[in-house]
Coordinates of C-alpha atoms and ligand atoms in Angstrom, one line a residue:
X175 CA -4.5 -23.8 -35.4
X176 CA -5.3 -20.8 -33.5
X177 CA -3.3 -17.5 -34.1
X178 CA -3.1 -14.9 -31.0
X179 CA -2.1 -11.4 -31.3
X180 CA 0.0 -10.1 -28.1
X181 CA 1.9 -6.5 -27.8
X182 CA 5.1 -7.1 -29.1
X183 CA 6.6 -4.7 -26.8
X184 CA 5.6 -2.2 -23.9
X185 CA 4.1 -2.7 -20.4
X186 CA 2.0 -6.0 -21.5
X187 CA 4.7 -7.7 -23.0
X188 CA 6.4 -9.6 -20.1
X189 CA 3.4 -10.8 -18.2
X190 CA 1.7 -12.1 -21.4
X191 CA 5.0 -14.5 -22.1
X192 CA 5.3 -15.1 -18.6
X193 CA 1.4 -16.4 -19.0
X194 CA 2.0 -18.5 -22.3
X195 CA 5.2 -20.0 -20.6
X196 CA 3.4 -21.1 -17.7
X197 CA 0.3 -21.9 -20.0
X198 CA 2.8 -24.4 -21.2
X199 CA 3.2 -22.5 -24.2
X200 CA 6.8 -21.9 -25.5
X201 CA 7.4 -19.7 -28.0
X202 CA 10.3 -19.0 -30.0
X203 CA 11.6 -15.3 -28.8
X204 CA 12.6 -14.0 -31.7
X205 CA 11.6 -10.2 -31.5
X206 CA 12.1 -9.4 -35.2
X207 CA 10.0 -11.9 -36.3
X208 CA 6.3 -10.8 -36.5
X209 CA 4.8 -14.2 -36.4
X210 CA 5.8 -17.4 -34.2
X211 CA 5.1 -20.3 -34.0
X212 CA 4.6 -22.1 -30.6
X213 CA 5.3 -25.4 -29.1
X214 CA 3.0 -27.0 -26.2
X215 CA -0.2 -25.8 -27.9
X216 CA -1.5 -25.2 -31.1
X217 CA -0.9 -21.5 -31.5
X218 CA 0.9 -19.3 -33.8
X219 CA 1.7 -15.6 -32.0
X220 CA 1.4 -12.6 -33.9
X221 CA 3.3 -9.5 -32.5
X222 CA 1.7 -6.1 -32.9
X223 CA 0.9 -2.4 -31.2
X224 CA -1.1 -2.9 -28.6
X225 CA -3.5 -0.3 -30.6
X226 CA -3.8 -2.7 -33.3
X227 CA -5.3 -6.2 -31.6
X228 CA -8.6 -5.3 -31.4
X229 CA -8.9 -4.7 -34.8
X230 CA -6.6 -7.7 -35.9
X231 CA -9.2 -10.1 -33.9
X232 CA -12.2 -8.2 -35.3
X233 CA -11.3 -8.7 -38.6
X234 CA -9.6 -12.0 -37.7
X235 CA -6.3 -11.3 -38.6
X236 CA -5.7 -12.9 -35.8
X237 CA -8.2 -15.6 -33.7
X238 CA -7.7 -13.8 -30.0
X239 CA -5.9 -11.3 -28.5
X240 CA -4.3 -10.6 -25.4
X241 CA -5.1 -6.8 -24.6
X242 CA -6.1 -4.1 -21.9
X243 CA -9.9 -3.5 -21.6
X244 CA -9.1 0.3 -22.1
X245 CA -7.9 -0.8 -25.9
X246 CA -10.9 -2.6 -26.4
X247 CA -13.5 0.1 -25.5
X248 CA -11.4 3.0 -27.1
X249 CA -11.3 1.2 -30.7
X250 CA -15.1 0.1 -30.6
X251 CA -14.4 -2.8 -31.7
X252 CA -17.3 -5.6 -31.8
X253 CA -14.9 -8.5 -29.7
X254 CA -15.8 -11.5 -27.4
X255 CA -14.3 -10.7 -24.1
X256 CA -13.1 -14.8 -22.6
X257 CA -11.7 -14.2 -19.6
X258 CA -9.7 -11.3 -17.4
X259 CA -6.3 -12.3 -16.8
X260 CA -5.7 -10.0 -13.7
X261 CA -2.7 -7.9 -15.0
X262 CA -1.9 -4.4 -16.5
X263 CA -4.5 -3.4 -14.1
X264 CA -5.4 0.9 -14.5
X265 CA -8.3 2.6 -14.9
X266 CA -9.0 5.8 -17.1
X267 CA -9.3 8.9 -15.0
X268 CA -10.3 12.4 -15.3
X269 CA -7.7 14.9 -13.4
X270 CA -7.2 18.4 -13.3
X271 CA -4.5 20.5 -11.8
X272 CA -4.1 20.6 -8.5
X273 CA -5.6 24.2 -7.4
X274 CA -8.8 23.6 -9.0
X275 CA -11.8 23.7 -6.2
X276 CA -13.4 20.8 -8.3
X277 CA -17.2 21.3 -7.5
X278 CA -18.0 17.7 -9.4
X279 CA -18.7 16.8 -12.9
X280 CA -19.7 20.0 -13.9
X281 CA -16.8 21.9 -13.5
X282 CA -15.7 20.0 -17.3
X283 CA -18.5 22.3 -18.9
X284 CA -17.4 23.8 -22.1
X285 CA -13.8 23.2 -20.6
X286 CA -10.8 21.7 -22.7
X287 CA -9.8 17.8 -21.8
X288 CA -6.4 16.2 -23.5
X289 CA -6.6 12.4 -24.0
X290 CA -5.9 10.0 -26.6
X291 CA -9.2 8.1 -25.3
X292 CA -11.7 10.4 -26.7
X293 CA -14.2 7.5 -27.6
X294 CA -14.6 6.6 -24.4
X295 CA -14.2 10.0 -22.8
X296 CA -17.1 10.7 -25.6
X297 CA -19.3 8.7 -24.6
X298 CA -19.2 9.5 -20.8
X299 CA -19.6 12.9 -21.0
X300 CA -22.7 11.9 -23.3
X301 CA -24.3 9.8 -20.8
X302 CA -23.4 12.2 -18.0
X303 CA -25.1 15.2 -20.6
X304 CA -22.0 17.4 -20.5
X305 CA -20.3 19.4 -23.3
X306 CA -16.3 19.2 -23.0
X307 CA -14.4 19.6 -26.3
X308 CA -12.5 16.9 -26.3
X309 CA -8.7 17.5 -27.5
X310 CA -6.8 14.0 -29.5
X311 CA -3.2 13.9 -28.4
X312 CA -1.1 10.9 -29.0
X313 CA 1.5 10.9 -26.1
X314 CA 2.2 13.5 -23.4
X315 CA -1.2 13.7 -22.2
X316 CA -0.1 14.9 -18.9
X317 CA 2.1 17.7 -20.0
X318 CA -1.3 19.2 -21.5
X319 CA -2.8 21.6 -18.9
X320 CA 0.7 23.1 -18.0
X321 CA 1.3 24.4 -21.4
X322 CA -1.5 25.7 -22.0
X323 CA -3.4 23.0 -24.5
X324 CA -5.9 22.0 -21.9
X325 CA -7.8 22.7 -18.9
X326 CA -7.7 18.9 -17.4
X327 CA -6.6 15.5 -19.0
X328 CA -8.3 12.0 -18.9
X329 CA -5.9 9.2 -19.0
X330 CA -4.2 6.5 -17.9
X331 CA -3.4 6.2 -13.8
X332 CA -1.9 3.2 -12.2
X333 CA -0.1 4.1 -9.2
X334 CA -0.9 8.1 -9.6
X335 CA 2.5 9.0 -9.5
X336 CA 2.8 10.3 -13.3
X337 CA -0.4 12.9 -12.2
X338 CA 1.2 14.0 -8.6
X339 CA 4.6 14.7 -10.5
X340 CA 2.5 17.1 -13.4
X341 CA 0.5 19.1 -10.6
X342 CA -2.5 17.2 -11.3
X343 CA -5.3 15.2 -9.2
X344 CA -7.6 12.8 -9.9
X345 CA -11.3 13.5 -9.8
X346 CA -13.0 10.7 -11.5
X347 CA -12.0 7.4 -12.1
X348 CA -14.3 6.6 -15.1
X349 CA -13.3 3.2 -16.4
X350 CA -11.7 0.1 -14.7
X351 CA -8.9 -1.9 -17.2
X352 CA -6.8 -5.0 -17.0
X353 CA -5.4 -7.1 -20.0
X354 CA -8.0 -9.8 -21.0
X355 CA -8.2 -12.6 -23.8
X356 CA -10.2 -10.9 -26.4
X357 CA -12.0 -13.4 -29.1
X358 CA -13.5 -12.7 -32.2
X359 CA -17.1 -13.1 -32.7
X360 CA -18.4 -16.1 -34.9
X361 CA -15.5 -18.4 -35.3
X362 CA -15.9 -22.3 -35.9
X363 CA -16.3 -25.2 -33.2
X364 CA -12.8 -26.0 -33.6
X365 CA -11.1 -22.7 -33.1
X366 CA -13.4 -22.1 -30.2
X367 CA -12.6 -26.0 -28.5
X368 CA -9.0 -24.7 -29.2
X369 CA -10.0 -21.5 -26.8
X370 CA -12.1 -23.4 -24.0
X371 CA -8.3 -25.0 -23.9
X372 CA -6.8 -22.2 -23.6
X373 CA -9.1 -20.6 -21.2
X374 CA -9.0 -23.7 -18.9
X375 CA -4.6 -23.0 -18.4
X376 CA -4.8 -19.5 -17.8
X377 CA -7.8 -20.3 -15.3
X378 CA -5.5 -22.6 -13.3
X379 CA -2.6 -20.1 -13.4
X380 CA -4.7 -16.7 -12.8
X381 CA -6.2 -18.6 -10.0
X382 CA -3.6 -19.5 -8.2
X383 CA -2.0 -16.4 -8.3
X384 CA -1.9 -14.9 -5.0
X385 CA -1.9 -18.1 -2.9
X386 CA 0.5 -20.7 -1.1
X387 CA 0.2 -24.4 0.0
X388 CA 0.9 -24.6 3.7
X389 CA 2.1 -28.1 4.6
X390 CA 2.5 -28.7 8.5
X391 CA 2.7 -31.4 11.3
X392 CA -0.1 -31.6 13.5
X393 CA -1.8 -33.3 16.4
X394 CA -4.5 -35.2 15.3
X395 CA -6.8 -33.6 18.4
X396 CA -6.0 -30.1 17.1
X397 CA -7.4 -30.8 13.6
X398 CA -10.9 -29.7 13.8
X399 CA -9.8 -26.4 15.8
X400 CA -6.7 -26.1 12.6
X401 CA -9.3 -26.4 9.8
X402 CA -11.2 -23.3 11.5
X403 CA -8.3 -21.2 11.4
X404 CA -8.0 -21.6 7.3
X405 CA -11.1 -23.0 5.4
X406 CA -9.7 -24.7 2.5
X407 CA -11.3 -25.0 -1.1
X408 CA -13.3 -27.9 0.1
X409 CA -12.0 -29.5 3.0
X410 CA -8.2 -30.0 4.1
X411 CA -5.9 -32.9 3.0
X412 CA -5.5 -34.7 6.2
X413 CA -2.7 -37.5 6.0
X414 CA -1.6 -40.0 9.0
X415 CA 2.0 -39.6 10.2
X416 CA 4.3 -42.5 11.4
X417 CA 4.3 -40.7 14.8
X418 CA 1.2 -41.8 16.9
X419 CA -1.5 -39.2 16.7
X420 CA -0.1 -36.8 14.6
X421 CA -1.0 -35.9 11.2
X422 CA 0.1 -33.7 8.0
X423 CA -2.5 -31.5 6.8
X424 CA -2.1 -29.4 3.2
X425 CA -3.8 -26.3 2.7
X426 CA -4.1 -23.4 0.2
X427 CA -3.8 -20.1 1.7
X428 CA -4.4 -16.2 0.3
X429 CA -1.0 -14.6 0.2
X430 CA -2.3 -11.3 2.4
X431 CA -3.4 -13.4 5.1
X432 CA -0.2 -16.0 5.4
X433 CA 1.4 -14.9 8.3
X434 CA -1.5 -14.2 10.2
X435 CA -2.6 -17.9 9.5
X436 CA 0.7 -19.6 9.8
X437 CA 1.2 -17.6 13.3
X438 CA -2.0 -18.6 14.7
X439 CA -1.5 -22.5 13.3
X440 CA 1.8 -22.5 15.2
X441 CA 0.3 -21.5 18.2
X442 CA -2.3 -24.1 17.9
X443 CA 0.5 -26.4 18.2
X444 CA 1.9 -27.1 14.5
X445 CA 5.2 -28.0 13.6
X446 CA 7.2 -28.2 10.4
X447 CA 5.2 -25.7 8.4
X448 CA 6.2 -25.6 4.9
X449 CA 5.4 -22.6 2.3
X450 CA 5.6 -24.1 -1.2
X451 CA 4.3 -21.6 -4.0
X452 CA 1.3 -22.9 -6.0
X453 CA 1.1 -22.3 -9.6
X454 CA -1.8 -24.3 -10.7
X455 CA -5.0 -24.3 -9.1
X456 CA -7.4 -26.8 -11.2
X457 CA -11.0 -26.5 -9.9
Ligands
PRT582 O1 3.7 0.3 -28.3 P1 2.3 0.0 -28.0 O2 1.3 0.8 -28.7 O3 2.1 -1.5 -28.0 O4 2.2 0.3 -26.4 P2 1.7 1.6 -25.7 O5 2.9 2.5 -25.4 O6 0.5 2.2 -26.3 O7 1.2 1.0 -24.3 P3 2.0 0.6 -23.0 O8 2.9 -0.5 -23.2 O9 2.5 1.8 -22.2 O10 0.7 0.1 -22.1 C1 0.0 -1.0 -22.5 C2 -1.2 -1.2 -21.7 O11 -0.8 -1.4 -20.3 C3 -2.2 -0.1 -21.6 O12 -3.1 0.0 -22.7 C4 -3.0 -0.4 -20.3 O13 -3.9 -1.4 -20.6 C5 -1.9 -1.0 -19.4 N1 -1.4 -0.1 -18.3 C6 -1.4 -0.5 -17.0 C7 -0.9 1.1 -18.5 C8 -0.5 1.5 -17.2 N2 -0.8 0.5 -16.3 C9 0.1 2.8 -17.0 N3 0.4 3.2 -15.8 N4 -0.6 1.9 -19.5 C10 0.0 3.1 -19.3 N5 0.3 3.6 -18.1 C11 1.0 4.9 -18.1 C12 0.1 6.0 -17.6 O14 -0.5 6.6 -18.7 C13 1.1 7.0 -17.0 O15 1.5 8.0 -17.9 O16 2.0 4.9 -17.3 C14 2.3 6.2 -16.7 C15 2.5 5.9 -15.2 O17 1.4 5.7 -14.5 P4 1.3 5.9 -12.9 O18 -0.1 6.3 -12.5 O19 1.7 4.7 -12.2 O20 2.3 7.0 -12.6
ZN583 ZN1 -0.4 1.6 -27.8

């Protein structure tokens, strides 16, 4: 039985059910419980800070872990990284306020930075050979340079909003994060057939995120001129209709270019065009 540690609450929280639950994976939501145990797979789920995973699947408190990247580097954790599950997305960014003429990275000589990433912020102002003193603060990172506790900050941006509305601007995005499953290093052939499971259901679901199957009626002349218009995975499911020479082709299309696609197939001369969301994609 393999035991996963998830963030019990906090920005993580609802996509990583949302992925066991599609996963097939139900678990009993019982938020004052620290441990679960889950049906469909099997997996016990262990609820903690998200500061704590890395170090509960390091020392195999718990098997894996579901967890931002940025976690993972800050606590220096030896970890297997299995797979990026394409949420949570941010990156870590140095910004300072908005008046500063920022020349490049040296402006951050011998100047004060707030963060509560200062391993990572560390180690690339040692590769980029620059002294900063590096100032810990828990929370509030972005209130730092206003009051006075720091020239610039390096933190957490997603849409940038947070640093617009504190007078700040982003000069250097310095490491890219999204949630992952996180392993720890050295477990047995069972535990780790357990995870190639695992893996293979969150493949099918993070894969077919961001795509629809496109069912339409067709003339069976306009196929080959259809299939150029959307390339499928391999090739097109082409099926004969009762109706002489027609036929209903399936396809998987990327969500940003739907419309185009559809508009263009409908010109071509399909009919009936269905839109059905996907939500496994099985290579
Ligand atoms: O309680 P616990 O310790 O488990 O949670 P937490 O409060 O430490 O973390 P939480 O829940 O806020 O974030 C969990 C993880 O989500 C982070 O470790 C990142 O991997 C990821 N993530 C993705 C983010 C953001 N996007 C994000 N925007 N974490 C934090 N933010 C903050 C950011 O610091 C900023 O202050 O959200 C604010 C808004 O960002 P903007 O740029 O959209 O304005
Ligand atoms: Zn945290």
């Amino acid at each position: 039985m393999l035991r996963i540690a998830i963030q019990a609450k906090g920005r993580l929280n609802e996509d990583t059910m949302a992925l066991l639950a599609d996963a097939g994976i139900d678990v009993a939501q019982s938020k004052r419980k620290l441990i679960a145990r889950a049906k469909g797979f099997p997996i016990e789920v262990l609820y903690l800070r998200d500061d704590d995973i890395p170090q509960a699947v390091h020392m195999g408190v718990a098997d894996v872990g579901i967890v931002g990247l940025n976690e993972v580097a800050e606590r220096g954790m030896a970890v297997d990284e299995v797979m990026r599950l394409g949420f949570g997305a941010c990156r870590i960014s140095l910004a300072v306020p908005r008046e500063v003429d920022y020349p490049g990275l040296q402006w951050f000589e011998d100047r004060t930075v707030a963060t509560s990433y200062p391993h990572v912020l560390r180690q690339f102002f040692a590769d980029k050979g620059i002294h900063a003193d590096i100032h810990e603060i828990a929370g509030s990172v972005e209130i730092a340079p206003a009051v006075g506790m720091a020239d610039a900050i390096f933190d957490i941006v997603s849409s940038g909003g947070t640093l617009v509305q504190n007078g700040l601007r982003e000069v250097e995005e310095v490491f890219y994060s999204e949630a992952a499953l996180i392993a720890r290093q050295g477990l047995d052939d069972d535990k780790l057939a357990d995870i190639e499971k695992l893996k293979f259901r969150f493949n099918s679901i993070v894969s077919s995120r961001g795509y629809k199957y496109v069912l339409m009626n067709i003339p069976t002349a306009l196929v080959d001129r259809a299939v150029q218009i959307v390339p499928a995975m391999r090739s097109p499911t082409i099926l004969p209709l009762a109706a002489e020479g027609w036929c209903s082709m399936h396809v998987v299309i990327a969500e940003d270019v739907l419309w185009e696609k559809v508009e263009r197939l409908k010109e071509l001369g399909a009919e009936g065009i269905l839109v059905l969301n996907l939500e496994n994609m099985i290579p």
